[in-house]
Structure formats: C-alpha cells, structure tokens
Short mmCIF file of C-alpha atoms and ligand atoms in Angstrom, two decimals:
data_model
loop_
_atom_site.label_atom_id
_atom_site.label_comp_id
_atom_site.label_asym_id
_atom_site.label_seq_id
_atom_site.Cartn_x
_atom_site.Cartn_y
_atom_site.Cartn_z
CA MET A 1200 -4.46 2.52 -42.66
CA ARG A 1201 -3.87 5.29 -43.68
CA LEU A 1202 -4.84 8.79 -42.28
CA THR A 1203 -5.17 12.05 -44.37
CA VAL A 1204 -6.08 15.35 -42.69
CA VAL A 1205 -8.32 16.91 -44.91
CA GLY A 1206 -10.01 19.24 -42.38
CA CYS A 1207 -8.62 20.34 -38.49
CA SER A 1208 -9.79 23.63 -37.86
CA GLY A 1209 -11.25 23.57 -34.65
CA SER A 1210 -15.02 25.00 -34.32
CA ALA A 1211 -15.09 26.69 -37.65
CA PRO A 1212 -12.60 26.46 -40.84
CA GLY A 1213 -9.15 28.51 -40.02
CA PRO A 1214 -7.22 30.74 -42.49
CA ALA A 1215 -4.91 27.42 -42.62
CA SER A 1216 -7.55 24.44 -42.86
CA PRO A 1217 -10.97 23.52 -43.08
CA ALA A 1218 -13.00 22.63 -40.10
CA SER A 1219 -13.03 18.85 -39.13
CA CYS A 1220 -12.49 16.23 -42.04
CA TYR A 1221 -10.29 13.24 -42.10
CA LEU A 1222 -9.89 10.52 -44.91
CA VAL A 1223 -9.14 6.93 -43.53
CA GLU A 1224 -8.27 4.84 -46.45
CA HIS A 1225 -7.65 0.95 -46.13
CA GLU A 1226 -7.35 -1.72 -49.05
CA GLU A 1227 -8.67 0.44 -51.45
CA PHE A 1228 -11.60 1.76 -49.41
CA ALA A 1229 -12.44 4.81 -48.18
CA LEU A 1230 -14.10 6.66 -45.51
CA LEU A 1231 -14.29 10.52 -44.69
CA LEU A 1232 -14.63 11.00 -40.41
CA ASP A 1233 -16.42 14.04 -40.77
CA LEU A 1234 -16.93 16.96 -43.21
CA GLY A 1235 -17.11 20.12 -42.02
CA ASN A 1236 -17.00 23.55 -43.49
CA GLY A 1237 -15.03 24.12 -46.05
CA ALA A 1238 -13.58 20.57 -45.99
CA PHE A 1239 -15.15 19.88 -49.76
CA GLY A 1240 -13.00 22.11 -51.42
CA ALA A 1241 -9.83 20.52 -50.00
CA LEU A 1242 -10.81 16.94 -50.29
CA GLN A 1243 -11.14 17.52 -53.92
CA GLY A 1244 -7.61 18.11 -53.83
CA VAL A 1245 -6.96 14.96 -52.14
CA LEU A 1246 -9.68 12.43 -53.63
CA ASP A 1247 -12.09 12.17 -56.05
CA PRO A 1248 -15.44 12.85 -54.48
CA GLY A 1249 -16.89 9.75 -56.06
CA MET A 1250 -13.88 7.43 -54.46
CA VAL A 1251 -15.67 8.27 -50.77
CA ASP A 1252 -17.03 4.71 -50.13
CA ALA A 1253 -19.07 5.74 -46.42
CA VAL A 1254 -19.03 9.20 -44.40
CA TYR A 1255 -18.94 8.92 -40.50
CA LEU A 1256 -20.28 11.96 -38.81
CA SER A 1257 -19.42 11.94 -34.92
CA HIS A 1258 -22.10 15.11 -34.48
CA LEU A 1259 -24.15 17.36 -35.95
CA HIS A 1260 -22.14 20.71 -35.39
CA ALA A 1261 -21.92 22.99 -38.37
CA ASP A 1262 -18.05 22.45 -38.01
CA HIS A 1263 -18.38 18.55 -38.35
CA CYS A 1264 -21.27 17.86 -41.13
CA LEU A 1265 -21.95 21.27 -43.10
CA ASP A 1266 -19.70 20.11 -46.07
CA VAL A 1267 -22.33 17.63 -46.69
CA ALA A 1268 -24.15 20.41 -49.21
CA PRO A 1269 -21.53 20.79 -51.64
CA PHE A 1270 -21.16 16.85 -51.19
CA ILE A 1271 -24.98 16.62 -52.41
CA VAL A 1272 -24.54 19.21 -55.29
CA TRP A 1273 -21.52 17.26 -56.60
CA HIS A 1274 -23.27 14.21 -56.70
CA ARG A 1275 -26.49 16.27 -58.74
CA TYR A 1276 -24.62 18.23 -60.67
CA SER A 1277 -21.28 17.20 -61.54
CA GLY A 1278 -21.89 14.74 -64.22
CA ARG A 1279 -19.36 13.04 -62.33
CA SER A 1280 -21.25 10.78 -60.16
CA ASP A 1281 -22.01 7.30 -60.47
CA GLY A 1282 -25.29 7.33 -59.24
CA ARG A 1283 -24.57 5.13 -56.38
CA THR A 1284 -25.77 6.17 -52.99
CA VAL A 1285 -23.07 6.84 -49.97
CA PRO A 1286 -23.44 5.05 -46.70
CA LEU A 1287 -23.88 7.90 -44.19
CA TYR A 1288 -23.37 6.89 -40.38
CA ALA A 1289 -24.63 10.17 -37.89
CA PRO A 1290 -26.84 10.39 -34.98
CA VAL A 1291 -30.30 10.60 -35.34
CA GLY A 1292 -31.99 13.68 -37.27
CA ALA A 1293 -28.82 14.15 -39.86
CA ASP A 1294 -31.33 13.16 -42.56
CA ARG A 1295 -33.53 16.55 -42.00
CA ARG A 1296 -30.34 18.21 -40.14
CA LEU A 1297 -28.40 17.95 -43.47
CA ALA A 1298 -31.13 17.97 -45.75
CA THR A 1299 -32.32 21.55 -44.39
CA ALA A 1300 -28.52 22.35 -44.90
CA TYR A 1301 -28.76 21.86 -48.14
CA ASP A 1302 -32.45 23.56 -49.08
CA PRO A 1303 -34.38 25.74 -47.23
CA ASP A 1304 -37.11 23.33 -47.84
CA GLY A 1305 -35.24 20.13 -46.42
CA GLY A 1306 -36.81 17.38 -48.51
CA SER A 1307 -35.05 14.26 -48.92
CA ILE A 1308 -31.38 13.22 -49.30
CA ASP A 1309 -32.19 9.66 -49.78
CA ASP A 1310 -30.78 9.77 -53.49
CA VAL A 1311 -27.27 10.02 -52.36
CA PHE A 1312 -26.77 8.99 -48.90
CA GLY A 1313 -28.19 6.01 -47.41
CA VAL A 1314 -28.47 7.35 -43.77
CA THR A 1315 -27.73 5.58 -40.74
CA ALA A 1316 -28.77 6.22 -37.37
CA ILE A 1317 -25.85 5.55 -35.39
CA GLY A 1318 -25.15 5.21 -31.17
CA ALA A 1319 -22.86 3.75 -29.27
CA GLY A 1320 -21.90 0.25 -30.32
CA ARG A 1321 -20.18 -2.25 -32.74
CA TRP A 1322 -20.41 -2.40 -36.28
CA THR A 1323 -18.30 -2.77 -39.81
CA ILE A 1324 -17.61 -0.03 -42.14
CA GLY A 1325 -16.22 -1.69 -44.98
CA PRO A 1326 -12.86 -3.33 -43.95
CA LEU A 1327 -13.23 -1.48 -40.72
CA ALA A 1328 -14.29 -2.66 -37.66
CA VAL A 1329 -16.07 0.44 -35.88
CA THR A 1330 -16.34 0.65 -31.91
CA THR A 1331 -18.30 4.01 -30.97
CA VAL A 1332 -19.11 5.52 -27.58
CA ARG A 1333 -21.09 9.10 -26.50
CA THR A 1334 -18.65 12.11 -25.67
CA GLN A 1335 -19.30 14.78 -23.34
CA HIS A 1336 -20.45 17.39 -25.46
CA PRO A 1337 -23.90 19.38 -25.52
CA VAL A 1338 -25.10 17.49 -28.62
CA GLU A 1339 -24.98 13.95 -29.50
CA CYS A 1340 -21.81 13.06 -30.30
CA TYR A 1341 -19.73 9.78 -30.53
CA ALA A 1342 -16.03 9.08 -30.33
CA VAL A 1343 -14.96 6.07 -32.57
CA ARG A 1344 -12.36 3.44 -32.69
CA LEU A 1345 -11.26 2.12 -36.47
CA GLU A 1346 -9.05 -1.64 -36.83
CA ALA A 1347 -8.25 -3.13 -39.11
CA GLY A 1348 -5.23 -5.28 -40.51
CA GLY A 1349 -3.96 -5.16 -36.40
CA ARG A 1350 -3.74 -1.21 -36.35
CA SER A 1351 -6.68 0.85 -34.30
CA LEU A 1352 -7.20 4.87 -34.92
CA VAL A 1353 -9.43 6.20 -32.36
CA TYR A 1354 -11.32 10.17 -33.19
CA THR A 1355 -12.37 11.58 -30.29
CA GLY A 1356 -15.34 13.81 -32.39
CA ASP A 1357 -15.92 16.75 -29.67
CA THR A 1358 -15.87 15.93 -25.94
CA GLY A 1359 -14.97 17.13 -22.73
CA PRO A 1360 -13.20 14.83 -20.54
CA SER A 1361 -14.54 11.04 -21.01
CA ALA A 1362 -13.62 8.00 -19.05
CA ASP A 1363 -15.34 6.43 -22.24
CA VAL A 1364 -13.11 7.69 -24.48
CA VAL A 1365 -10.10 7.27 -22.38
CA GLU A 1366 -11.13 3.46 -22.78
CA LEU A 1367 -12.51 3.59 -26.29
CA ALA A 1368 -8.52 4.67 -27.16
CA ARG A 1369 -7.19 1.86 -24.74
CA GLY A 1370 -3.99 0.86 -26.88
CA ALA A 1371 -4.58 2.36 -30.04
CA ASP A 1372 -2.40 3.12 -32.40
CA VAL A 1373 -3.07 6.42 -33.03
CA LEU A 1374 -5.46 9.01 -30.68
CA LEU A 1375 -6.74 11.63 -32.83
CA ALA A 1376 -7.73 13.75 -30.17
CA GLU A 1377 -9.47 17.76 -29.91
CA ALA A 1378 -8.02 20.20 -28.05
CA ALA A 1379 -10.29 22.96 -28.52
CA HIS A 1380 -10.05 25.17 -25.08
CA PRO A 1381 -6.78 27.13 -23.87
CA ASP A 1382 -5.75 26.37 -20.60
CA VAL A 1383 -7.43 29.05 -19.03
CA PRO A 1384 -9.69 29.56 -16.14
CA GLY A 1385 -14.05 29.94 -16.37
CA LEU A 1386 -14.41 27.42 -19.58
CA PRO A 1387 -17.32 25.14 -19.37
CA ASP A 1388 -17.31 21.65 -18.25
CA GLY A 1389 -18.27 18.87 -20.69
CA LEU A 1390 -17.50 20.79 -24.28
CA HIS A 1391 -14.10 20.10 -25.30
CA LEU A 1392 -10.63 18.82 -24.11
CA THR A 1393 -7.58 21.31 -23.50
CA GLY A 1394 -4.12 20.38 -24.79
CA ARG A 1395 -2.93 19.46 -21.56
CA GLN A 1396 -6.43 17.34 -21.04
CA ALA A 1397 -5.97 15.60 -24.47
CA GLY A 1398 -2.12 14.48 -23.04
CA GLU A 1399 -4.00 13.04 -20.19
CA HIS A 1400 -6.58 11.55 -21.82
CA ALA A 1401 -3.47 9.61 -24.28
CA ALA A 1402 -1.77 8.98 -21.30
CA ALA A 1403 -4.24 6.94 -19.41
CA ALA A 1404 -5.13 5.16 -22.53
CA GLY A 1405 -1.47 3.87 -23.34
CA VAL A 1406 -1.71 4.88 -27.07
CA GLY A 1407 1.04 4.89 -29.12
CA ARG A 1408 0.97 8.36 -30.64
CA LEU A 1409 -1.52 11.77 -30.07
CA LEU A 1410 -2.23 13.92 -32.99
CA VAL A 1411 -4.02 17.11 -31.39
CA THR A 1412 -6.67 18.33 -33.81
CA HIS A 1413 -9.71 20.79 -33.67
CA VAL A 1414 -7.93 23.93 -32.62
CA PRO A 1415 -9.11 26.96 -33.12
CA ALA A 1416 -7.42 29.32 -35.58
CA TRP A 1417 -8.32 31.99 -32.21
CA VAL A 1418 -6.57 29.30 -30.40
CA ASP A 1419 -2.42 28.92 -29.99
CA ALA A 1420 -1.94 25.78 -31.98
CA ASP A 1421 1.58 25.53 -30.21
CA ALA A 1422 0.96 26.34 -26.67
CA GLN A 1423 -1.79 23.35 -27.11
CA LEU A 1424 0.87 21.02 -28.25
CA ALA A 1425 2.97 22.37 -25.71
CA ALA A 1426 0.48 21.31 -22.85
CA ALA A 1427 -0.09 18.18 -24.41
CA ARG A 1428 3.55 17.11 -24.69
CA ALA A 1429 4.24 17.72 -21.58
CA VAL A 1430 2.38 14.59 -20.30
CA PHE A 1431 2.82 12.74 -23.41
CA PRO A 1432 5.75 13.09 -25.47
CA ALA A 1433 4.77 11.29 -28.03
CA SER A 1434 2.50 13.81 -29.28
CA GLU A 1435 2.21 16.19 -32.66
CA LEU A 1436 -0.14 18.83 -34.10
CA ALA A 1437 -2.52 17.15 -37.01
CA ARG A 1438 -1.49 19.19 -40.20
CA HIS A 1439 -3.60 20.04 -42.53
CA ALA A 1440 -2.73 18.02 -45.56
CA GLY A 1441 -0.93 15.87 -43.24
CA VAL A 1442 -0.53 12.18 -44.27
CA TYR A 1443 -0.21 9.57 -41.48
CA ASP A 1444 0.64 5.82 -41.92
CA ILE A 1445 -1.44 3.53 -38.89
ZN1 ZN B 2979 -16.40 20.68 -33.53
ZN1 ZN B 2980 -19.02 20.29 -31.89
#
C-alpha cells in the first residue's frame, strides 16, 4: 500500500495544505480517504481525477467532504471522464448533503457517484479489506482500517478519545491519527484528540508508526508532534504531498 497526503490541514484548509484528503494506492487501485475543502486542486497534481477508483468519506463535515463538489464539476464538464460512476462510501445522508454542496437545488449526483451508506462493519473496496468503527464526534463519523498484501493502515477520521479506535488500530503498521486539539484546559470532550492522546492511542494499539494529522493552521504542529512523541516515539507529522510506503 502507498499513502499520499493530498491534504492534512485540520478543520479548514491552511496556507500550507488543503483540508483532509489521503490517497491510498494498492495494485493500481486508487482510493481517496476524504475529500475536504481545497483538496481537489492538490489532487490534480498527484493523480488524474479520472483514475480515482473509489472515495471513502469518514463524515460529512466540510473539511472532509466539500471538494466532492469540484470532483462532480470535473466529471461533468472536463470532457475527460470516461463516464463510469465512482463508488462513494459515506455516512447516511451523503447523497443529499453532497448534492446540495454542489447545487442549491440539490438534485442527483448518481451520474458521478454510486453512493453507499456506511456503518460500523467490514467489507471490501477493490483489493482493500475495510473495517470501520464509529468514532467520538458530534456527527456520525467512522474510522477505517485498510488491509492489503499483509499490511494495514488505520485512519481515525475525526474523533475524541475512543477505545473502539484503539481496538481498530490494534497492531496496524501505520496509524494516521488526528490531533486537532492543543493541550489546553476547557476543550470539549468527544470532538478531537490532542497530540498526547494521539500518541497514547498509538501506544495502546501497538502500531508500528504514527502519522499525526488534521492539525489546524492555528495550532502549533511541532508542539502536537512533541506531545505525541513523548508517549509514542515512532511519531511524525503527516506532510502535505508526503508519500509513505506502508
Ligand atoms: Zn475535521
Ligand atoms: Zn469533523
């Protein structure tokens, strides 16, 4: 498996990166994990959009799904789409949410996407074995474990501290974990992880490597990394345009 970070800025696009979008490739199959605002521009520097085989949206917050709108524009008007629909996996309500993001009148996006509503469970996307669990977040959100060729990647999506996410990540080669919250008092529960909590999840799950991601532009990324490393040394910051062999 190969992971390319298309966007890693937390909660909103930042000056150095779009919002959440990760390209996972295995045996010529290309899966996008999230398509947050700003990501479609950067995606075109990495992969022809017509080569995207499937899209997985962890949840329907803007920083994880809004660039489905330019993806639709590209498919409808670039003249470069081969006309096949793209499987899209997302929490229930995605079809309406994404259609409205594209056009105020809504309408159908069935000409571009084959939408499947997801829950917690197991299935396959192309050559990838998929397992999902519900995370701790104000809206329905699913962390995902991808396995292929004996390797495994777990992406938290957005979550507060979660024993289910730890179990999902058990023994994974790479944990791509959000760390949006700075370590300050008074932040709400059930929303995001701090850097230290991301490290604690990696340590508890016994993963091989932690990639810290989803750090907002207004949060000190180096401090988030240092906090993660203090409890899990094999931690690094996910970098925009970074490529990671898993
Ligand atoms: Zn987010
Ligand atoms: Zn969110």
